[in-house]
Amino acid sequence: MMDPMHRPQYRSFRLVAAIVAVVSLQTWAGAGKCVSQDLTTAFGAFDLQKVSEVCSQPDDALWRSIPWNISLIKGQNLAAERKQPIFIWAMDGHPLGCT
Amino acid sequence: MIDRASTFSDPDIVSLLKKDFVPVAIDQAYQRRQKDTEGDLYRKIASQSPRNNFQSTTQGLYIASPDGTLLAFSNNRNPRRVQAMMEKALRDFVPHDFQPVVAVSRDDRYNPEPPEGGLVLRVQARVLDGYGETGDRTQRIFQQAVSRDNMWITAGEHNSLARGVVPGEFVERMARFHLVDNTRGEPPMWKKGEIRHMELTCRDGSISGRIELETDDGSRGYQAAITGNYSVDDEKIVSLEMAATGLFYGEGRFTRNAPDGKFPLAVYFQLADGSDIADRIPPQGSRGWVDGYLNP
């Protein structure tokens, strides 16, 4: 087990955070705003399966069906072989990851 | 994220890309700086576009002939404009014999590889609730977005984890670079001093812990409980999944329009099996500083 960073000021911070979380949940529920099952799950019994489902990108997402190359050289070689143009998606941060 | 869910989810563009083009996705911040064959090819193509100053971003969509001749460029990702650009490029393209470029040099600074003997975890985050109603399509995409990043684990950490010992560097890397809200853009990472509490245990195939993060001014924070499981075979981790869930608050310069106040954020980690091309993308937190990422 890691050595937790037990600083006295953070004990009170955690207590306040816990109170705020409970009050927030009650406020949302009381205001009639939908407290979703996801939110309940997040703070109730952990359901790893549920988290994996909501955080997964569907395999059939169209952008995932595109045969992206992540090497420009390999892409060029393939384009030369197929006699096709290269389409380059160049971003700040990698387009397939990062965000 | 927005491009993946809009431009590259457009059926006509996807069809064109699969049938008539060789699609390449790159981080231009690396490519424009690379002092090697690949960087030379990228700069040759980009220098023919308006984005020909390699001291600043060259972000955009480029279409080039295999000999490096630029056929089209746009930094507008409206699907109809992109489709028109692709169709014009196809009309202008003259197929003939092209020589494959042979890589004679490789700039390792911009081609980081996952640590040998280590592991790669897929990391996907999602805001679970808290957004207001919106009629704006772009905002809707952001509100439903699932982000994608990778976490690298070193060989030494892999060995420790397989023995049920959690290395501090592993937890700190996870906290600082992966417990982030990157669902609306590039997020600010956490500084070392912004870790307020971290504990993580691995025992008998179960993972549990708690991590608390907050900026000094209190404008951004995340208190997450961690749970998960893993299995070991022949002293190697062969499966691992882990979830961080808790309340997040605040936003970064490139992640505006977060829900007001505290909102639930889930971050899911799963052992990558290499079946997804994105498994090979270096972690966002390692950009430009792999050593700093691996030794937080």
mmCIF file of C-alpha atoms in Angstrom:
data_model
loop_
_atom_site.group_PDB
_atom_site.id
_atom_site.type_symbol
_atom_site.label_atom_id
_atom_site.label_comp_id
_atom_site.label_asym_id
_atom_site.label_seq_id
_atom_site.Cartn_x
_atom_site.Cartn_y
_atom_site.Cartn_z
ATOM 1 C CA MET A 1 0.000 0.000 0.000
ATOM 2 C CA MET A 2 1.170 3.503 -0.793
ATOM 3 C CA ASP A 3 1.994 5.939 1.918
ATOM 4 C CA PRO A 4 -0.983 8.265 1.763
ATOM 5 C CA MET A 5 -0.320 11.948 2.014
ATOM 6 C CA HIS A 6 -2.012 12.495 5.333
ATOM 7 C CA ARG A 7 -1.811 16.203 5.832
ATOM 8 C CA PRO A 8 -4.095 17.621 8.532
ATOM 9 C CA GLN A 9 -5.468 20.337 6.271
ATOM 10 C CA TYR A 10 -6.632 17.733 3.764
ATOM 11 C CA ARG A 11 -8.548 15.778 6.363
ATOM 12 C CA SER A 12 -10.845 18.753 6.759
ATOM 13 C CA PHE A 13 -10.789 19.251 3.001
ATOM 14 C CA ARG A 14 -12.024 15.684 2.514
ATOM 15 C CA LEU A 15 -14.712 16.108 5.116
ATOM 16 C CA VAL A 16 -15.956 19.252 3.411
ATOM 17 C CA ALA A 17 -15.805 17.537 0.006
ATOM 18 C CA ALA A 18 -17.867 14.633 1.315
ATOM 19 C CA ILE A 19 -20.471 16.983 2.782
ATOM 20 C CA VAL A 20 -20.618 18.988 -0.432
ATOM 21 C CA ALA A 21 -21.057 15.787 -2.448
ATOM 22 C CA VAL A 22 -23.938 14.598 -0.276
ATOM 23 C CA VAL A 23 -25.587 18.015 -0.248
ATOM 24 C CA SER A 24 -25.141 18.295 -4.017
ATOM 25 C CA LEU A 25 -26.837 14.971 -4.577
ATOM 26 C CA GLN A 26 -29.707 15.879 -2.284
ATOM 27 C CA THR A 27 -30.046 19.293 -3.915
ATOM 28 C CA TRP A 28 -30.181 17.824 -7.386
ATOM 29 C CA ALA A 29 -32.708 15.252 -6.315
ATOM 30 C CA GLY A 30 -34.736 17.804 -4.413
ATOM 31 C CA ALA A 31 -34.779 20.196 -7.352
ATOM 32 C CA GLY A 32 -36.274 17.507 -9.501
ATOM 33 C CA LYS A 33 -33.193 17.313 -11.679
ATOM 34 C CA CYS A 34 -32.681 13.775 -12.768
ATOM 35 C CA VAL A 35 -30.105 12.099 -10.578
ATOM 36 C CA SER A 36 -29.237 9.419 -13.068
ATOM 37 C CA GLN A 37 -28.555 5.823 -12.317
ATOM 38 C CA ASP A 38 -25.006 6.530 -13.505
ATOM 39 C CA LEU A 39 -24.529 9.094 -10.772
ATOM 40 C CA THR A 40 -26.021 6.824 -8.151
ATOM 41 C CA THR A 41 -23.719 4.078 -9.322
ATOM 42 C CA ALA A 42 -20.754 6.388 -9.148
ATOM 43 C CA PHE A 43 -21.254 6.943 -5.459
ATOM 44 C CA GLY A 44 -22.935 3.748 -4.438
ATOM 45 C CA ALA A 45 -21.711 0.252 -4.921
ATOM 46 C CA PHE A 46 -19.085 0.423 -7.611
ATOM 47 C CA ASP A 47 -20.134 -1.288 -10.764
ATOM 48 C CA LEU A 48 -17.056 -1.696 -12.902
ATOM 49 C CA GLN A 49 -19.080 -3.249 -15.678
ATOM 50 C CA LYS A 50 -21.338 -0.204 -15.848
ATOM 51 C CA VAL A 51 -18.380 2.171 -15.982
ATOM 52 C CA SER A 52 -16.788 0.097 -18.742
ATOM 53 C CA GLU A 53 -20.027 0.300 -20.717
ATOM 54 C CA VAL A 54 -20.535 4.051 -20.419
ATOM 55 C CA CYS A 55 -16.878 4.766 -21.141
ATOM 56 C CA SER A 56 -16.566 2.509 -24.177
ATOM 57 C CA GLN A 57 -16.678 3.723 -27.715
ATOM 58 C CA PRO A 58 -18.941 1.552 -29.802
ATOM 59 C CA ASP A 59 -17.028 -0.797 -32.078
ATOM 60 C CA ASP A 60 -19.357 0.121 -34.903
ATOM 61 C CA ALA A 61 -18.633 3.866 -34.664
ATOM 62 C CA LEU A 62 -18.028 4.947 -38.244
ATOM 63 C CA TRP A 63 -14.741 6.739 -37.577
ATOM 64 C CA ARG A 64 -13.351 3.538 -36.112
ATOM 65 C CA SER A 65 -13.976 1.742 -39.404
ATOM 66 C CA ILE A 66 -11.521 4.023 -41.242
ATOM 67 C CA PRO A 67 -8.197 2.200 -41.790
ATOM 68 C CA TRP A 68 -6.025 4.970 -40.349
ATOM 69 C CA ASN A 69 -2.267 4.823 -40.721
ATOM 70 C CA ILE A 70 -0.232 6.534 -38.018
ATOM 71 C CA SER A 71 2.993 6.621 -40.028
ATOM 72 C CA LEU A 72 3.201 9.084 -42.899
ATOM 73 C CA ILE A 73 5.970 7.039 -44.523
ATOM 74 C CA LYS A 74 3.907 3.858 -44.412
ATOM 75 C CA GLY A 75 0.924 5.785 -45.688
ATOM 76 C CA GLN A 76 2.994 7.170 -48.565
ATOM 77 C CA ASN A 77 4.273 3.697 -49.436
ATOM 78 C CA LEU A 78 0.739 2.348 -49.465
ATOM 79 C CA ALA A 79 -0.483 5.278 -51.549
ATOM 80 C CA ALA A 80 2.334 4.746 -54.091
ATOM 81 C CA GLU A 81 1.460 1.081 -54.354
ATOM 82 C CA ARG A 82 -2.269 1.747 -54.769
ATOM 83 C CA LYS A 83 -1.793 4.898 -56.867
ATOM 84 C CA GLN A 84 -4.096 6.815 -54.545
ATOM 85 C CA PRO A 85 -3.770 10.202 -52.858
ATOM 86 C CA ILE A 86 -2.834 10.482 -49.180
ATOM 87 C CA PHE A 87 -5.350 12.094 -46.848
ATOM 88 C CA ILE A 88 -3.549 13.575 -43.836
ATOM 89 C CA TRP A 89 -5.423 14.495 -40.653
ATOM 90 C CA ALA A 90 -2.866 16.602 -38.752
ATOM 91 C CA MET A 91 -3.814 17.936 -35.335
ATOM 92 C CA ASP A 92 -2.353 19.428 -32.168
ATOM 93 C CA GLY A 93 -2.224 16.219 -30.182
ATOM 94 C CA HIS A 94 -2.817 12.933 -31.885
ATOM 95 C CA PRO A 95 -6.214 12.774 -33.621
ATOM 96 C CA LEU A 96 -6.799 9.177 -32.541
ATOM 97 C CA GLY A 97 -5.884 9.781 -28.919
ATOM 98 C CA CYS A 98 -5.213 12.779 -26.746
ATOM 99 C CA THR A 99 -8.853 13.761 -26.137
ATOM 100 C CA MET B 1 -12.952 14.355 -30.395
ATOM 101 C CA ILE B 2 -15.295 16.650 -32.250
ATOM 102 C CA ASP B 3 -13.793 15.621 -35.604
ATOM 103 C CA ARG B 4 -14.089 11.934 -34.813
ATOM 104 C CA ALA B 5 -17.768 12.365 -33.973
ATOM 105 C CA SER B 6 -18.648 14.720 -36.812
ATOM 106 C CA THR B 7 -16.402 14.913 -39.889
ATOM 107 C CA PHE B 8 -15.126 11.346 -39.651
ATOM 108 C CA SER B 9 -18.504 9.926 -38.772
ATOM 109 C CA ASP B 10 -20.015 11.303 -41.953
ATOM 110 C CA PRO B 11 -20.939 8.305 -44.150
ATOM 111 C CA ASP B 12 -19.924 9.999 -47.430
ATOM 112 C CA ILE B 13 -16.509 11.034 -46.086
ATOM 113 C CA VAL B 14 -15.886 7.640 -44.508
ATOM 114 C CA SER B 15 -16.805 5.937 -47.787
ATOM 115 C CA LEU B 16 -14.469 8.191 -49.803
ATOM 116 C CA LEU B 17 -11.618 7.674 -47.342
ATOM 117 C CA LYS B 18 -11.968 3.896 -47.450
ATOM 118 C CA LYS B 19 -12.337 3.646 -51.211
ATOM 119 C CA ASP B 20 -10.207 6.368 -52.789
ATOM 120 C CA PHE B 21 -7.602 7.550 -50.269
ATOM 121 C CA VAL B 22 -4.916 6.313 -47.924
ATOM 122 C CA PRO B 23 -5.876 7.930 -44.594
ATOM 123 C CA VAL B 24 -3.100 9.038 -42.245
ATOM 124 C CA ALA B 25 -3.600 10.546 -38.777
ATOM 125 C CA ILE B 26 -0.686 12.365 -37.138
ATOM 126 C CA ASP B 27 0.259 14.754 -34.356
ATOM 127 C CA GLN B 28 1.575 17.694 -36.356
ATOM 128 C CA ALA B 29 3.461 19.071 -33.349
ATOM 129 C CA TYR B 30 5.778 16.094 -33.757
ATOM 130 C CA GLN B 31 5.825 15.800 -37.537
ATOM 131 C CA ARG B 32 6.735 19.407 -38.245
ATOM 132 C CA ARG B 33 9.690 19.187 -35.846
ATOM 133 C CA GLN B 34 11.013 15.762 -36.790
ATOM 134 C CA LYS B 35 14.480 15.883 -38.292
ATOM 135 C CA ASP B 36 14.154 12.703 -40.298
ATOM 136 C CA THR B 37 12.700 11.312 -43.507
ATOM 137 C CA GLU B 38 9.133 11.433 -42.253
ATOM 138 C CA GLY B 39 9.455 15.021 -41.049
ATOM 139 C CA ASP B 40 10.963 16.008 -44.408
ATOM 140 C CA LEU B 41 8.005 14.494 -46.253
ATOM 141 C CA TYR B 42 5.485 16.201 -43.982
ATOM 142 C CA ARG B 43 7.153 19.601 -44.317
ATOM 143 C CA LYS B 44 7.373 19.153 -48.093
ATOM 144 C CA ILE B 45 3.605 18.664 -48.243
ATOM 145 C CA ALA B 46 2.644 21.289 -45.658
ATOM 146 C CA SER B 47 4.996 23.924 -47.094
ATOM 147 C CA GLN B 48 2.774 24.088 -50.193
ATOM 148 C CA SER B 49 -0.213 25.072 -48.027
ATOM 149 C CA PRO B 50 -0.916 28.313 -46.159
ATOM 150 C CA ARG B 51 0.364 26.504 -43.063
ATOM 151 C CA ASN B 52 3.999 26.795 -44.093
ATOM 152 C CA ASN B 53 5.457 28.323 -40.936
ATOM 153 C CA PHE B 54 6.851 25.393 -39.021
ATOM 154 C CA GLN B 55 7.422 27.449 -35.884
ATOM 155 C CA SER B 56 3.688 27.333 -35.216
ATOM 156 C CA THR B 57 0.838 24.919 -35.671
ATOM 157 C CA THR B 58 0.257 23.316 -39.059
ATOM 158 C CA GLN B 59 -2.998 21.720 -37.950
ATOM 159 C CA GLY B 60 -5.370 20.887 -40.784
ATOM 160 C CA LEU B 61 -6.454 18.421 -43.425
ATOM 161 C CA TYR B 62 -4.050 17.821 -46.309
ATOM 162 C CA ILE B 63 -4.466 15.777 -49.451
ATOM 163 C CA ALA B 64 -1.292 14.966 -51.334
ATOM 164 C CA SER B 65 -0.141 12.867 -54.207
ATOM 165 C CA PRO B 66 2.302 10.087 -53.205
ATOM 166 C CA ASP B 67 5.128 12.186 -54.721
ATOM 167 C CA GLY B 68 4.402 14.886 -52.121
ATOM 168 C CA THR B 69 2.505 17.301 -54.360
ATOM 169 C CA LEU B 70 -0.220 19.037 -52.376
ATOM 170 C CA LEU B 71 -3.632 18.581 -53.947
ATOM 171 C CA ALA B 72 -5.779 20.282 -51.317
ATOM 172 C CA PHE B 73 -5.719 21.787 -47.843
ATOM 173 C CA SER B 74 -8.368 22.938 -45.407
ATOM 174 C CA ASN B 75 -8.566 23.617 -41.724
ATOM 175 C CA ASN B 76 -12.343 23.721 -41.919
ATOM 176 C CA ARG B 77 -13.775 20.390 -40.850
ATOM 177 C CA ASN B 78 -17.350 21.022 -41.921
ATOM 178 C CA PRO B 79 -18.274 17.655 -43.467
ATOM 179 C CA ARG B 80 -19.669 19.121 -46.698
ATOM 180 C CA ARG B 81 -16.577 21.300 -47.229
ATOM 181 C CA VAL B 82 -14.293 18.384 -46.527
ATOM 182 C CA GLN B 83 -16.220 16.213 -48.941
ATOM 183 C CA ALA B 84 -15.992 18.896 -51.642
ATOM 184 C CA MET B 85 -12.244 19.187 -51.017
ATOM 185 C CA MET B 86 -11.832 15.425 -51.359
ATOM 186 C CA GLU B 87 -13.825 15.258 -54.568
ATOM 187 C CA LYS B 88 -11.847 18.117 -56.116
ATOM 188 C CA ALA B 89 -8.574 16.460 -55.133
ATOM 189 C CA LEU B 90 -9.677 13.251 -56.799
ATOM 190 C CA ARG B 91 -10.470 15.157 -59.989
ATOM 191 C CA ASP B 92 -7.023 16.804 -59.934
ATOM 192 C CA PHE B 93 -5.111 13.647 -59.038
ATOM 193 C CA VAL B 94 -3.282 11.952 -61.910
ATOM 194 C CA PRO B 95 -2.454 8.349 -61.034
ATOM 195 C CA HIS B 96 0.842 7.041 -62.389
ATOM 196 C CA ASP B 97 3.846 5.145 -61.060
ATOM 197 C CA PHE B 98 5.135 6.588 -57.795
ATOM 198 C CA GLN B 99 8.286 5.744 -55.882
ATOM 199 C CA PRO B 100 7.892 4.656 -52.288
ATOM 200 C CA VAL B 101 9.745 6.891 -49.854
ATOM 201 C CA VAL B 102 12.458 4.967 -48.013
ATOM 202 C CA ALA B 103 13.049 6.065 -44.431
ATOM 203 C CA VAL B 104 16.780 6.650 -44.119
ATOM 204 C CA SER B 105 16.603 8.444 -40.786
ATOM 205 C CA ARG B 106 14.367 8.416 -37.728
ATOM 206 C CA ASP B 107 14.179 11.112 -35.062
ATOM 207 C CA ASP B 108 13.629 9.115 -31.882
ATOM 208 C CA ARG B 109 12.660 12.233 -29.949
ATOM 209 C CA TYR B 110 9.351 12.226 -31.755
ATOM 210 C CA ASN B 111 8.793 8.507 -32.096
ATOM 211 C CA PRO B 112 8.459 7.322 -28.507
ATOM 212 C CA GLU B 113 7.662 3.666 -28.035
ATOM 213 C CA PRO B 114 5.941 2.061 -25.030
ATOM 214 C CA PRO B 115 8.445 0.854 -22.419
ATOM 215 C CA GLU B 116 9.839 -2.556 -23.295
ATOM 216 C CA GLY B 117 8.407 -5.191 -20.963
ATOM 217 C CA GLY B 118 5.812 -2.714 -19.738
ATOM 218 C CA LEU B 119 2.104 -2.406 -20.345
ATOM 219 C CA VAL B 120 -0.254 -0.087 -22.179
ATOM 220 C CA LEU B 121 -3.629 0.746 -20.676
ATOM 221 C CA ARG B 122 -6.429 2.283 -22.690
ATOM 222 C CA VAL B 123 -7.879 5.240 -20.802
ATOM 223 C CA GLN B 124 -11.372 6.489 -21.554
ATOM 224 C CA ALA B 125 -13.206 9.212 -19.666
ATOM 225 C CA ARG B 126 -16.777 10.432 -19.666
ATOM 226 C CA VAL B 127 -18.769 13.074 -17.850
ATOM 227 C CA LEU B 128 -21.708 11.153 -16.390
ATOM 228 C CA ASP B 129 -24.073 13.993 -15.591
ATOM 229 C CA GLY B 130 -24.410 17.687 -14.875
ATOM 230 C CA TYR B 131 -24.706 19.294 -18.313
ATOM 231 C CA GLY B 132 -27.630 21.548 -19.058
ATOM 232 C CA GLU B 133 -29.883 21.073 -22.032
ATOM 233 C CA THR B 134 -28.469 22.299 -25.337
ATOM 234 C CA GLY B 135 -29.732 22.531 -28.860
ATOM 235 C CA ASP B 136 -26.230 22.997 -30.194
ATOM 236 C CA ARG B 137 -25.030 19.902 -32.043
ATOM 237 C CA THR B 138 -21.361 20.512 -31.289
ATOM 238 C CA GLN B 139 -22.031 20.956 -27.585
ATOM 239 C CA ARG B 140 -24.126 17.795 -27.611
ATOM 240 C CA ILE B 141 -21.198 15.871 -29.082
ATOM 241 C CA PHE B 142 -18.910 17.209 -26.349
ATOM 242 C CA GLN B 143 -21.454 16.405 -23.658
ATOM 243 C CA GLN B 144 -21.686 12.790 -24.772
ATOM 244 C CA ALA B 145 -18.012 12.418 -25.616
ATOM 245 C CA VAL B 146 -15.858 9.521 -24.510
ATOM 246 C CA SER B 147 -12.193 10.481 -24.567
ATOM 247 C CA ARG B 148 -9.313 8.195 -25.519
ATOM 248 C CA ASP B 149 -5.750 8.163 -24.272
ATOM 249 C CA ASN B 150 -3.154 5.537 -23.325
ATOM 250 C CA MET B 151 -1.267 5.060 -20.087
ATOM 251 C CA TRP B 152 2.208 3.554 -20.230
ATOM 252 C CA ILE B 153 3.494 1.337 -17.433
ATOM 253 C CA THR B 154 7.209 0.560 -17.161
ATOM 254 C CA ALA B 155 8.645 -2.961 -16.963
ATOM 255 C CA GLY B 156 9.623 -2.432 -13.340
ATOM 256 C CA GLU B 157 6.124 -1.273 -12.435
ATOM 257 C CA HIS B 158 4.644 -4.203 -14.311
ATOM 258 C CA ASN B 159 6.766 -6.624 -12.275
ATOM 259 C CA SER B 160 5.784 -4.899 -9.035
ATOM 260 C CA LEU B 161 2.091 -4.848 -9.832
ATOM 261 C CA ALA B 162 2.187 -8.538 -10.738
ATOM 262 C CA ARG B 163 3.495 -9.155 -7.201
ATOM 263 C CA GLY B 164 0.758 -7.016 -5.671
ATOM 264 C CA VAL B 165 3.046 -4.086 -4.904
ATOM 265 C CA VAL B 166 1.884 -0.693 -6.164
ATOM 266 C CA PRO B 167 4.761 1.595 -7.162
ATOM 267 C CA GLY B 168 4.338 5.249 -6.234
ATOM 268 C CA GLU B 169 5.363 6.386 -9.724
ATOM 269 C CA PHE B 170 2.533 4.346 -11.207
ATOM 270 C CA VAL B 171 -0.101 5.972 -8.974
ATOM 271 C CA GLU B 172 1.336 9.428 -9.443
ATOM 272 C CA ARG B 173 1.424 9.053 -13.229
ATOM 273 C CA MET B 174 -2.142 7.819 -13.199
ATOM 274 C CA ALA B 175 -3.241 10.729 -11.019
ATOM 275 C CA ARG B 176 -1.386 13.546 -12.719
ATOM 276 C CA PHE B 177 -1.792 12.594 -16.365
ATOM 277 C CA HIS B 178 -4.880 10.399 -16.546
ATOM 278 C CA LEU B 179 -7.414 11.521 -13.942
ATOM 279 C CA VAL B 180 -8.299 14.463 -16.146
ATOM 280 C CA ASP B 181 -11.415 15.660 -17.917
ATOM 281 C CA ASN B 182 -10.273 15.440 -21.526
ATOM 282 C CA THR B 183 -13.752 15.010 -22.978
ATOM 283 C CA ARG B 184 -13.911 18.502 -24.501
ATOM 284 C CA GLY B 185 -10.312 19.022 -25.594
ATOM 285 C CA GLU B 186 -6.724 18.984 -24.377
ATOM 286 C CA PRO B 187 -6.887 19.145 -20.590
ATOM 287 C CA PRO B 188 -4.507 20.715 -18.111
ATOM 288 C CA MET B 189 -2.529 17.993 -16.370
ATOM 289 C CA TRP B 190 -2.092 18.017 -12.591
ATOM 290 C CA LYS B 191 1.053 19.348 -10.984
ATOM 291 C CA LYS B 192 2.871 17.302 -8.400
ATOM 292 C CA GLY B 193 1.729 19.559 -5.575
ATOM 293 C CA GLU B 194 -1.891 19.281 -6.645
ATOM 294 C CA ILE B 195 -2.067 15.670 -5.486
ATOM 295 C CA ARG B 196 -3.779 16.033 -2.115
ATOM 296 C CA HIS B 197 -4.118 12.379 -1.336
ATOM 297 C CA MET B 198 -3.331 9.130 -3.100
ATOM 298 C CA GLU B 199 -3.554 5.554 -2.072
ATOM 299 C CA LEU B 200 -3.925 2.434 -4.142
ATOM 300 C CA THR B 201 -3.709 -1.211 -3.227
ATOM 301 C CA CYS B 202 -3.623 -4.376 -5.300
ATOM 302 C CA ARG B 203 -4.445 -7.532 -3.415
ATOM 303 C CA ASP B 204 -5.668 -10.953 -4.507
ATOM 304 C CA GLY B 205 -6.717 -9.679 -7.908
ATOM 305 C CA SER B 206 -8.565 -6.611 -6.635
ATOM 306 C CA ILE B 207 -7.623 -2.969 -6.945
ATOM 307 C CA SER B 208 -8.954 -0.265 -4.655
ATOM 308 C CA GLY B 209 -7.940 3.188 -3.621
ATOM 309 C CA ARG B 210 -8.690 6.872 -3.499
ATOM 310 C CA ILE B 211 -7.081 9.867 -5.136
ATOM 311 C CA GLU B 212 -7.797 13.536 -4.453
ATOM 312 C CA LEU B 213 -6.551 16.359 -6.637
ATOM 313 C CA GLU B 214 -7.009 20.100 -6.395
ATOM 314 C CA THR B 215 -5.321 23.196 -7.718
ATOM 315 C CA ASP B 216 -3.949 25.656 -5.179
ATOM 316 C CA ASP B 217 -6.678 28.183 -5.960
ATOM 317 C CA GLY B 218 -9.382 25.528 -5.609
ATOM 318 C CA SER B 219 -10.784 26.195 -9.063
ATOM 319 C CA ARG B 220 -10.293 22.643 -10.345
ATOM 320 C CA GLY B 221 -10.328 19.360 -8.546
ATOM 321 C CA TYR B 222 -11.266 15.693 -8.592
ATOM 322 C CA GLN B 223 -11.945 13.304 -5.752
ATOM 323 C CA ALA B 224 -12.014 9.804 -7.124
ATOM 324 C CA ALA B 225 -12.498 6.365 -5.708
ATOM 325 C CA ILE B 226 -10.657 3.649 -7.583
ATOM 326 C CA THR B 227 -11.809 0.091 -8.040
ATOM 327 C CA GLY B 228 -10.725 -2.652 -10.371
ATOM 328 C CA ASN B 229 -9.407 -6.119 -10.887
ATOM 329 C CA TYR B 230 -6.463 -7.833 -12.488
ATOM 330 C CA SER B 231 -5.106 -11.297 -13.105
ATOM 331 C CA VAL B 232 -1.577 -12.614 -13.290
ATOM 332 C CA ASP B 233 -0.190 -15.560 -15.192
ATOM 333 C CA ASP B 234 3.453 -16.587 -15.107
ATOM 334 C CA GLU B 235 4.363 -13.359 -13.286
ATOM 335 C CA LYS B 236 2.788 -11.228 -16.006
ATOM 336 C CA ILE B 237 -0.388 -9.213 -15.784
ATOM 337 C CA VAL B 238 -2.714 -10.694 -18.397
ATOM 338 C CA SER B 239 -5.856 -8.703 -17.652
ATOM 339 C CA LEU B 240 -6.524 -5.452 -15.865
ATOM 340 C CA GLU B 241 -9.426 -3.062 -15.677
ATOM 341 C CA MET B 242 -9.899 -0.212 -13.312
ATOM 342 C CA ALA B 243 -12.370 2.638 -12.862
ATOM 343 C CA ALA B 244 -12.018 6.003 -11.202
ATOM 344 C CA THR B 245 -15.307 7.666 -10.346
ATOM 345 C CA GLY B 246 -15.999 10.753 -8.357
ATOM 346 C CA LEU B 247 -16.776 14.446 -8.465
ATOM 347 C CA PHE B 248 -14.780 16.705 -10.748
ATOM 348 C CA TYR B 249 -14.968 20.481 -10.903
ATOM 349 C CA GLY B 250 -13.420 23.153 -13.057
ATOM 350 C CA GLU B 251 -12.091 23.293 -16.587
ATOM 351 C CA GLY B 252 -9.015 24.221 -18.576
ATOM 352 C CA ARG B 253 -8.168 26.653 -21.345
ATOM 353 C CA PHE B 254 -9.047 24.090 -24.005
ATOM 354 C CA THR B 255 -11.820 22.313 -22.092
ATOM 355 C CA ARG B 256 -14.328 25.108 -21.684
ATOM 356 C CA ASN B 257 -18.051 24.583 -21.096
ATOM 357 C CA ALA B 258 -17.731 22.042 -18.306
ATOM 358 C CA PRO B 259 -20.872 21.528 -16.231
ATOM 359 C CA ASP B 260 -21.363 24.071 -13.473
ATOM 360 C CA GLY B 261 -20.091 23.112 -10.047
ATOM 361 C CA LYS B 262 -19.190 19.552 -9.251
ATOM 362 C CA PHE B 263 -20.077 16.849 -11.701
ATOM 363 C CA PRO B 264 -19.485 13.096 -11.834
ATOM 364 C CA LEU B 265 -16.597 11.973 -14.018
ATOM 365 C CA ALA B 266 -15.616 8.377 -14.708
ATOM 366 C CA VAL B 267 -12.235 7.308 -16.051
ATOM 367 C CA TYR B 268 -11.918 3.721 -17.208
ATOM 368 C CA PHE B 269 -8.600 1.905 -17.624
ATOM 369 C CA GLN B 270 -8.244 -1.346 -19.511
ATOM 370 C CA LEU B 271 -5.238 -3.390 -20.576
ATOM 371 C CA ALA B 272 -4.664 -2.749 -24.293
ATOM 372 C CA ASP B 273 -4.255 -5.766 -26.524
ATOM 373 C CA GLY B 274 -2.886 -3.938 -29.550
ATOM 374 C CA SER B 275 -5.974 -4.640 -31.640
ATOM 375 C CA ASP B 276 -6.808 -0.930 -31.908
ATOM 376 C CA ILE B 277 -4.487 1.314 -33.941
ATOM 377 C CA ALA B 278 -4.922 3.916 -31.178
ATOM 378 C CA ASP B 279 -3.195 1.543 -28.733
ATOM 379 C CA ARG B 280 0.063 2.709 -30.338
ATOM 380 C CA ILE B 281 -0.450 6.423 -29.704
ATOM 381 C CA PRO B 282 1.875 7.851 -27.017
ATOM 382 C CA PRO B 283 0.111 9.223 -23.929
ATOM 383 C CA GLN B 284 -0.964 12.833 -24.177
ATOM 384 C CA GLY B 285 0.923 13.566 -20.964
ATOM 385 C CA SER B 286 4.164 12.335 -22.541
ATOM 386 C CA ARG B 287 4.142 14.856 -25.397
ATOM 387 C CA GLY B 288 7.507 16.498 -25.532
ATOM 388 C CA TRP B 289 8.659 15.009 -22.242
ATOM 389 C CA VAL B 290 8.517 11.221 -22.106
ATOM 390 C CA ASP B 291 11.019 11.000 -19.227
ATOM 391 C CA GLY B 292 8.966 13.416 -17.167
ATOM 392 C CA TYR B 293 5.884 11.330 -17.852
ATOM 393 C CA LEU B 294 7.536 8.037 -16.936
ATOM 394 C CA ASN B 295 9.281 9.525 -13.881
ATOM 395 C CA PRO B 296 6.683 11.953 -12.525
#
